[in-house]
mmCIF file of C-alpha atoms in Angstrom:
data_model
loop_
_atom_site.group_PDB
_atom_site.id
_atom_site.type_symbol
_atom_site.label_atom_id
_atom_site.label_comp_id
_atom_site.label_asym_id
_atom_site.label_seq_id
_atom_site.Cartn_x
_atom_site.Cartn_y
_atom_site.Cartn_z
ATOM 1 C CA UNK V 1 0.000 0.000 0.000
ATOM 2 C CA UNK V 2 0.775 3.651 -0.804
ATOM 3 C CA UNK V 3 2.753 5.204 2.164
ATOM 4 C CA UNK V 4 0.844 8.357 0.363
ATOM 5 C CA UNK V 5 -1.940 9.519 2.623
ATOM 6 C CA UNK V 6 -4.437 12.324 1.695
ATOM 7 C CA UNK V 7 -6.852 13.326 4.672
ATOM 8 C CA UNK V 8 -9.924 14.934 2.687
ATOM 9 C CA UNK V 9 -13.465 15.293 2.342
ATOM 10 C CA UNK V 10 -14.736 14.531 -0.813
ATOM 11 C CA UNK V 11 -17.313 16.701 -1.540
ATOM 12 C CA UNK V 12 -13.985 19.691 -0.329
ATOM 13 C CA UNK V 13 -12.854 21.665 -3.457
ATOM 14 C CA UNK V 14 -9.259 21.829 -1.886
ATOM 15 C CA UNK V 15 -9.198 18.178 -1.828
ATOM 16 C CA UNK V 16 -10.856 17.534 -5.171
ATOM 17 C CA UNK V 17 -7.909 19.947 -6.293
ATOM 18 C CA UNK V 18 -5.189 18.214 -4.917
ATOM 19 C CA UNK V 19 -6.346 14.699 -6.100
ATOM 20 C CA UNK V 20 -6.478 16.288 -9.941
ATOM 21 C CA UNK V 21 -2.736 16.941 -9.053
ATOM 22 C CA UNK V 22 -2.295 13.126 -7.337
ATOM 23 C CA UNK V 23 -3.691 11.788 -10.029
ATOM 24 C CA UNK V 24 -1.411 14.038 -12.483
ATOM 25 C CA UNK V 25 1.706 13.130 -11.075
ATOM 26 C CA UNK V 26 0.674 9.027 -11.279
ATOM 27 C CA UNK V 27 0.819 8.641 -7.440
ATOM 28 C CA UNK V 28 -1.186 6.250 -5.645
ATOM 29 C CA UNK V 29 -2.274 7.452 -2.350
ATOM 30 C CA UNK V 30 -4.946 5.967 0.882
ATOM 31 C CA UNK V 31 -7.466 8.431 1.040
ATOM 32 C CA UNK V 32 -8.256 8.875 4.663
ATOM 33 C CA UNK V 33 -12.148 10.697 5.262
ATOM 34 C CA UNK V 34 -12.219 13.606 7.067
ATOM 35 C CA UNK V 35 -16.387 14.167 7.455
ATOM 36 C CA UNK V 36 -16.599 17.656 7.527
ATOM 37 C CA UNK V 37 -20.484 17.833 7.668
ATOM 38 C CA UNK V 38 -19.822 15.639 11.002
ATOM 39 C CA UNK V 39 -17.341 17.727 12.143
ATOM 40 C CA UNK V 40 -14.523 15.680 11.841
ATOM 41 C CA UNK V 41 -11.766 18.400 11.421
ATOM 42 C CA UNK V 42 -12.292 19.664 15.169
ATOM 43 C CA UNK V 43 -11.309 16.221 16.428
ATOM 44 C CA UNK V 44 -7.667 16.090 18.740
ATOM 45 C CA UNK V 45 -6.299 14.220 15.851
ATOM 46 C CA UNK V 46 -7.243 16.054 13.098
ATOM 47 C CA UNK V 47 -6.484 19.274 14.535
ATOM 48 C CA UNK V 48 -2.714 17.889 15.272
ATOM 49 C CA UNK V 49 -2.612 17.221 11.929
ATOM 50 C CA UNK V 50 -3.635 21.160 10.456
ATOM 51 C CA UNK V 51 -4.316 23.370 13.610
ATOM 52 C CA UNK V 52 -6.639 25.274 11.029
ATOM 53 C CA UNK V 53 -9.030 22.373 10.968
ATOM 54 C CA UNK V 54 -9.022 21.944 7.178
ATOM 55 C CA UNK V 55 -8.835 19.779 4.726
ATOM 56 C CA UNK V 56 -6.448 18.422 2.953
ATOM 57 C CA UNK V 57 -3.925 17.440 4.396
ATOM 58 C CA UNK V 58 -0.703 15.182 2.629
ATOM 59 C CA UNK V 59 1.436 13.182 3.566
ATOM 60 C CA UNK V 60 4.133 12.702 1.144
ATOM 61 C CA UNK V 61 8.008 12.065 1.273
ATOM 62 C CA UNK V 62 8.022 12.158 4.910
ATOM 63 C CA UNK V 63 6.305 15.518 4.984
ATOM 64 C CA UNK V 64 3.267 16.443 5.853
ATOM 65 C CA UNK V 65 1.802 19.258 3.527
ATOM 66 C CA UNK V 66 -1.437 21.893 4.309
ATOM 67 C CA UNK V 67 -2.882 24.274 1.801
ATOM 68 C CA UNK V 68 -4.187 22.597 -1.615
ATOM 69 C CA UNK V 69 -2.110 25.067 -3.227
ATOM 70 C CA UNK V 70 0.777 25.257 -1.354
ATOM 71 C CA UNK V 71 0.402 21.265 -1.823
ATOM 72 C CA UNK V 72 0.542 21.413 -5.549
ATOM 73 C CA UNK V 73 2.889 23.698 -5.805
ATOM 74 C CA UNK V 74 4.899 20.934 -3.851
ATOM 75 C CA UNK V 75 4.250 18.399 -6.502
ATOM 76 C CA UNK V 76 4.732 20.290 -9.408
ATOM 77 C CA UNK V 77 8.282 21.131 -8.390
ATOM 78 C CA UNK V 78 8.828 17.669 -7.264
ATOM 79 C CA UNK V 79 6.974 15.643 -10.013
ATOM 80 C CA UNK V 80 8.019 18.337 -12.687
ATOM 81 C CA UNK V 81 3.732 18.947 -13.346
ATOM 82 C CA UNK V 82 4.651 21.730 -15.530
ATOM 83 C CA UNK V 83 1.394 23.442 -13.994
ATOM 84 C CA UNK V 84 2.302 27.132 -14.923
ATOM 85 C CA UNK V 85 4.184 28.239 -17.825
ATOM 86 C CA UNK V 86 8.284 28.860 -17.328
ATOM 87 C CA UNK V 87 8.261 32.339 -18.950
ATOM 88 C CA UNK V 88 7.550 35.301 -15.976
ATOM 89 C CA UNK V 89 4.625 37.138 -17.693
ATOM 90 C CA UNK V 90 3.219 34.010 -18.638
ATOM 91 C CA UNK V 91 3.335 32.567 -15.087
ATOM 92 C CA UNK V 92 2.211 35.523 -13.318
ATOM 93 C CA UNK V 93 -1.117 35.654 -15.639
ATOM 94 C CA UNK V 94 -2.197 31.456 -15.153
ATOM 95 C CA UNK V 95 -1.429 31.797 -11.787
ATOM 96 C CA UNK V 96 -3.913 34.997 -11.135
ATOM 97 C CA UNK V 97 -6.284 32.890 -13.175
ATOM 98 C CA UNK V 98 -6.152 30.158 -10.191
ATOM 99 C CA UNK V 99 -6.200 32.080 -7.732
ATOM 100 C CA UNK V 100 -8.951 34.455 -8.825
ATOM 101 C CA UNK V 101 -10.951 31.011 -7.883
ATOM 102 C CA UNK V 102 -8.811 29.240 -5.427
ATOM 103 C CA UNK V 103 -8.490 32.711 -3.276
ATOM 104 C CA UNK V 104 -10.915 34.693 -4.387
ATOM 105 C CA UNK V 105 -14.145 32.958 -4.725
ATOM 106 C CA UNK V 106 -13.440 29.570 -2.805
ATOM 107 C CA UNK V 107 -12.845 30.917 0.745
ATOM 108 C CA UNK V 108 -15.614 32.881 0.975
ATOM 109 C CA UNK V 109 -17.797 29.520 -0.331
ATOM 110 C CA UNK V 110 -16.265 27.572 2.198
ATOM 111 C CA UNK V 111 -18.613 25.402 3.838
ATOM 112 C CA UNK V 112 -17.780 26.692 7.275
ATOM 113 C CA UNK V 113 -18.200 30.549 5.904
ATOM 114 C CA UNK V 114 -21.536 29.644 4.235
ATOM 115 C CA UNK V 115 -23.105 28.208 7.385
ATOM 116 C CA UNK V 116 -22.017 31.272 9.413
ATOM 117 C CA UNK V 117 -23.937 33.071 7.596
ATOM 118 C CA UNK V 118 -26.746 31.097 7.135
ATOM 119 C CA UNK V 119 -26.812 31.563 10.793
ATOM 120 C CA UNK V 120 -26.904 35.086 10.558
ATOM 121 C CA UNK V 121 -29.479 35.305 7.981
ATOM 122 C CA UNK V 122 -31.799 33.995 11.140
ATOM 123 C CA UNK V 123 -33.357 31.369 8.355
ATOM 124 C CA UNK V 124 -34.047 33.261 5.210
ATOM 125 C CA UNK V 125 -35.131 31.569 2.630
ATOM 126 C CA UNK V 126 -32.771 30.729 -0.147
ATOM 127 C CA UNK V 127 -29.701 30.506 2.380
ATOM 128 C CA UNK V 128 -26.836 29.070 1.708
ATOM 129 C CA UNK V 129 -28.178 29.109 -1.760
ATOM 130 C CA UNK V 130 -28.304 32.968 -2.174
ATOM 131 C CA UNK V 131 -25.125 33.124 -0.496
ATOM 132 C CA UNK V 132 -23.196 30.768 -2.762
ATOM 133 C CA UNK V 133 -24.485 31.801 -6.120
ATOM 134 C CA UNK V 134 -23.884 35.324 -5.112
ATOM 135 C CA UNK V 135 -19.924 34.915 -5.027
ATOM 136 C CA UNK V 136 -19.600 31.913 -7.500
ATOM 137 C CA UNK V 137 -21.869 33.585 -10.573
ATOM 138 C CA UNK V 138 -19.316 37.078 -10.439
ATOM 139 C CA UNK V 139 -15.753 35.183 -9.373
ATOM 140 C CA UNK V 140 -15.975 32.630 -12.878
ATOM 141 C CA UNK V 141 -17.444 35.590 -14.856
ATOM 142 C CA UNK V 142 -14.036 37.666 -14.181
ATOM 143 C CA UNK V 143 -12.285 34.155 -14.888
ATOM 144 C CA UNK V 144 -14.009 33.966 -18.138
ATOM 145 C CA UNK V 145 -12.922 37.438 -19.154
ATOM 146 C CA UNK V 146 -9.020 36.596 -17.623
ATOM 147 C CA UNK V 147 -9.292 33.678 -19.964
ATOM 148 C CA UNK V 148 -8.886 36.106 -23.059
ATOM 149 C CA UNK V 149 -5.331 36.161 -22.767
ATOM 150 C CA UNK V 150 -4.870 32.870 -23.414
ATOM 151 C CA UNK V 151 -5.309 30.867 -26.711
ATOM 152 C CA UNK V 152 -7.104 27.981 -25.473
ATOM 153 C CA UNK V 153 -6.060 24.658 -26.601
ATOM 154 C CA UNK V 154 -8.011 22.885 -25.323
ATOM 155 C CA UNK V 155 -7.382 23.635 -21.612
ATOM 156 C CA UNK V 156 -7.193 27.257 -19.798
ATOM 157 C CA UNK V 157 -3.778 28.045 -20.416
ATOM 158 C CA UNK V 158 -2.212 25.489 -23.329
ATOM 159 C CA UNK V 159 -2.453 22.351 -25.050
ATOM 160 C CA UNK V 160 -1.876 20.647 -21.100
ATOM 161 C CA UNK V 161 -3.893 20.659 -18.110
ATOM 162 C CA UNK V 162 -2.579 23.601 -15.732
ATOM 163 C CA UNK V 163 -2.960 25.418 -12.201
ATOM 164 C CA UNK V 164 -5.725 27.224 -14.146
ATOM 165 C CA UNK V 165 -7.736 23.826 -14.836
ATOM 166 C CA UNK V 166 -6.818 22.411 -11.477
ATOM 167 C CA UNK V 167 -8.641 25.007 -9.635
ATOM 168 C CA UNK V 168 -11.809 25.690 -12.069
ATOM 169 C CA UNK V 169 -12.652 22.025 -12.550
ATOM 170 C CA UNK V 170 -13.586 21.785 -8.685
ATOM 171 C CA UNK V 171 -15.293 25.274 -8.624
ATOM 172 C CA UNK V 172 -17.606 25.044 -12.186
ATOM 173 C CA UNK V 173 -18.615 21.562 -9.518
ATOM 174 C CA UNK V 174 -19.433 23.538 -7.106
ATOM 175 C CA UNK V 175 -21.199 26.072 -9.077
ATOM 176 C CA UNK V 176 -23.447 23.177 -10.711
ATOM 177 C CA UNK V 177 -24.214 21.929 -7.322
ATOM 178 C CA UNK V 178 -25.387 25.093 -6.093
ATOM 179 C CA UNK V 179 -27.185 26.311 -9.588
ATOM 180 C CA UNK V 180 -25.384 28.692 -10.688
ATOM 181 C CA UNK V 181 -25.735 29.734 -14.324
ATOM 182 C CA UNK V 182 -23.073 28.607 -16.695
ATOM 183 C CA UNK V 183 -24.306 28.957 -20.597
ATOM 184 C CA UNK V 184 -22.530 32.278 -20.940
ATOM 185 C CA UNK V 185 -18.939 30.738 -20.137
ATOM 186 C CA UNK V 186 -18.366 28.978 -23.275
ATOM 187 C CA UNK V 187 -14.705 29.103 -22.701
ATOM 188 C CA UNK V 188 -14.848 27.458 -18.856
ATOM 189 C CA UNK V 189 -17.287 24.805 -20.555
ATOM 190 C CA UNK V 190 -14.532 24.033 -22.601
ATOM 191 C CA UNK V 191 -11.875 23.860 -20.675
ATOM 192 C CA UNK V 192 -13.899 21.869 -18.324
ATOM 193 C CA UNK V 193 -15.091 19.665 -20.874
ATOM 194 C CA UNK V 194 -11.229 19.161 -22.141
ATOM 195 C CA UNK V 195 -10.646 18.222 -18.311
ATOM 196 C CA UNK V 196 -13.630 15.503 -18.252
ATOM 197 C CA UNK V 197 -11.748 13.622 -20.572
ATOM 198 C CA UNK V 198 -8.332 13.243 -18.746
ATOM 199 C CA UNK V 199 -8.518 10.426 -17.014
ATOM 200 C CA UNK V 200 -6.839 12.648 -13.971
ATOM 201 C CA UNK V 201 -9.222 14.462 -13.450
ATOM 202 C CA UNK V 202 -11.911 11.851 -14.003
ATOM 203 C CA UNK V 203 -10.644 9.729 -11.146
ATOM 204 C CA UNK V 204 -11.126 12.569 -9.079
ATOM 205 C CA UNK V 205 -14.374 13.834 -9.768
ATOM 206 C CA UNK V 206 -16.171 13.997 -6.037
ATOM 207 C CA UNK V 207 -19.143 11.178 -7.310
ATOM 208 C CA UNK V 208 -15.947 8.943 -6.859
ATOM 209 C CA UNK V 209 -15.090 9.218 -3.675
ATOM 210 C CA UNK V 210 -18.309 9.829 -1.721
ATOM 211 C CA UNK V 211 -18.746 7.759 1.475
ATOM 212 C CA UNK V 212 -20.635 4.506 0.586
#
């Protein structure tokens, strides 16, 4: 067995990110359930594992590794991923692209923010709903606009999967789950449809790796 272990949740668009990037790099890992609906990432073990009670977590080369981005930034350097383009200008421009979803729009869609403020909204109806589609509809309208600069072919950035596609595959998931319109984003639909046929990213895809 894989002395790989990812702690993760699967329905988590961190960890759905960092399995695209697993599955990537060809290495086979024990997914280890972290329930965050149950609460799981406030237990004594988890929280010795990431003191920020998130998920995921890695454990890889005799690390262990927070932060799905900081996470596949560790893989790409170490697995040679080739996630963002070598040239400066080039980087700097695919890497805003990820994080304008992975920084922007996913924290505030996290499913501890969004029940926060369900609880604020004292029950209103529509909530987390409202709340979701709210952030989610604006944050991959800007991406579709940032994805101008980029001759797609077939994927956000080039003729390979990149940062770009790691982090919108997860989101455009999230945004389906939570009804968010999409027919306007014809470039996300096809990078996201270029994705859906990578076996990579097919192996990760949450429907996988919900709890039996």
């Amino acid at each position: 067995m894989s002395g790989v272990v990812l702690y993760d949740f699967w329905r988590s668009s961190a960890s759905y990110r960092v399995r695209i990037a697993l599955n990537l790099a060809g290495i086979s890992y024990r997914a280890a359930s972290i329930d965050l609906a149950a609460g799981e990432q406030r237990s004594g073990n988890h929280l010795a594992r990431n003191p920020q009670e998130l998920v995921p977590v890695l454990e890889i080369d005799g690390l262990r590794l927070t932060q799905s981005l900081a996470i596949i930034d560790y893989l790409d350097q170490t697995r040679g991923l080739g996630l963002l383009p070598p040239e400066p200008a080039a980087r700097a421009h695919a890497l805003a692209l990820a994080q304008s979803i992975a920084v922007d729009v996913h924290p505030v869609c996290n499913l501890s923010v969004a029940q926060y403020a369900a609880a604020l909204s004292d029950g209103a109806d529509g909530m987390p709903g409202n709340w979701m589609r709210h952030f989610i509809r604006p944050g991959l309208l800007a991406f579709e606009a940032l994805l101008e600069g980029f001759e797609q072919a077939p994927y956000c950035t080039g003729t390979k999967p990149g940062l770009a596609d790691v982090c919108l595959v997860p989101q455009m998931y999230n945004a389906r789950r939570w009804d968010v319109e999409l027919s306007d984003l014809p470039r996300s639909l096809g990078a996201e449809a270029a994705c859906a046929e990578n076996p990579a990213f097919a192996a990760a895809h949450p429907d996988l790796h919900a709890p039996d």
